[in-house]
Amino acid sequence: MRGIRGSDGGSAKPTRRAVLAASGLGVAAAVVPAAPAAAAGRAAPGGVRRTSRRADGSYRAEYHFTVPDQWMNDPQRPIWIDGEYHYYYLYNPDYFTGGPPGTAWRLATSTDLVSFRDRGIAVPKTTPIGDVWSGCAVVDTGNTAGLGPGAVVVVATADPGNSQAQYLFSSTDDGRSFTPYGTGPVLPNPGVVDFRDPKIIRDEERGRWVMVLAENNKLGFYHSPDLKSWTYVGGFIKDGVGVFECPDLFRITAADGTARWVLGASANGRAAGLPNTYAYWTGAFDGTTFTPDAPDPQWLDHGFDWYAAVTFDRHRADGSVDPATRYAIGWMNNWAYAGITPTIDSDGFNGTDSIVREITLRRDAAGTLYLASRPVAGLDEHVSRTVALGDLRVEGNLPLDYRGTAYELSTEITWDQLTGAGMQLRRSADGARHIDAGIWADYAFVNRGGVANPDQSGTMWESRSPFDPAARRVTMRVLVDRTTVEVFFDDGRYTHSLEAFPYLTDTGLALFAVDGPAVFRNTVIREFTV
């Protein structure tokens, strides 16, 4: 995927804000505060991120992946080579210089998926067929393409002459640099507008490669014996969730031994009151046809800023693949406002990713299979400070004696009867500005409307997901960084990812409970050094 997307619809501003204000919780006015003045300084040129001690005027993330400089958008599915994850992403080295539009593939490597080492551009922006868009890399262990045993092969979209098609690039240096395979496509455009973002898996049982391709409201399936010639075999069609991009296809096994295939794609369902993140279906796949368990998708994230996400294999220490857990990473931005970020002026870059997540298949009380998310376990090895607050009884508003711009907060909230409970993140000293996260009546929510944020329309200030108030408990794990908030409700059953740009001086934290008391149990704050 690459380029400018269409306008989004939106919902009316929630009335809960007025109720919170009447309760004395200090909810900010509806007017978004102006962004702070840009501070001097540029990104460090030699690495993915600076040290954890940021300058006061820096918006660069403390522990999330950020592009070293210039522009980043779509993640590309990481691959495993010699004990390292090779993570590629779309990168424009000419974002500030006024050069030609387009993207290259830049590479970063990691062993723990928290700390990354920049490796520079792997697939160049300027090739015989133009700039390269999204696709995927595979390791051709069996030399099916005849490019060498273990060659790394990229199949990605390019759009020369305004006709999207799929092109092949190969590497014989462990994926550090790639060369085009000729100048023609390995999968030409059949005469349609949307024909992009190939995702390829190996079907060992049938001795072939399988591709899923985004084709407007269809996810097309293709077979190939050698990665160089592809045959269309069918497709999965779904209307009502916008144009598909960045598709995904994988098999995963639940703890009870249930194995299902998952078909996913980034999609904009806002016109139908749905998220515009990663839609997915569980179901069966016979190598040619995908049969969903239910007609409507579930969503791996309910926020506004988890787009072009990819999932990838979790490799054990011996290199074997864990069938029960996958990883996932998403671009924390939205095409509706992709260029609005203070990081451009303060640090010379535009591009932040979500934390890598561990994805597992679970079954809820009603028997529905779903994908649960939790932050990657590697974060535990980067904890630099822990603040254990224990159990806290809250009725009304409780400011905490803690200040920070980047941390994790985990707690379990319990109550007998109330209307809402949660927390105010990145709170100003006077309580007027903050990001709200918690539960209200029958939904969980994150609301960024009380701080500077990129949505100038006000239609994407609050994200919601279902919640059963009869449970009278909710677990929350919240990852806060300088321009991002990711909230994991109920052990990752629902996740919300949003970007926001609070003043760097707004470092407070408060808990709230409305219309009754709540106990925030085992409340712990952790900070990280990366």
Coordinates of C-alpha atoms in Angstrom, one line a residue, residues 31 166 257 358 445:
V31 CA -11.5 22.5 21.6
Q166 CA 3.6 -7.5 -8.6
G257 CA -5.7 -27.7 20.4
E358 CA 2.0 -11.5 20.8
F445 CA -13.1 3.4 25.4

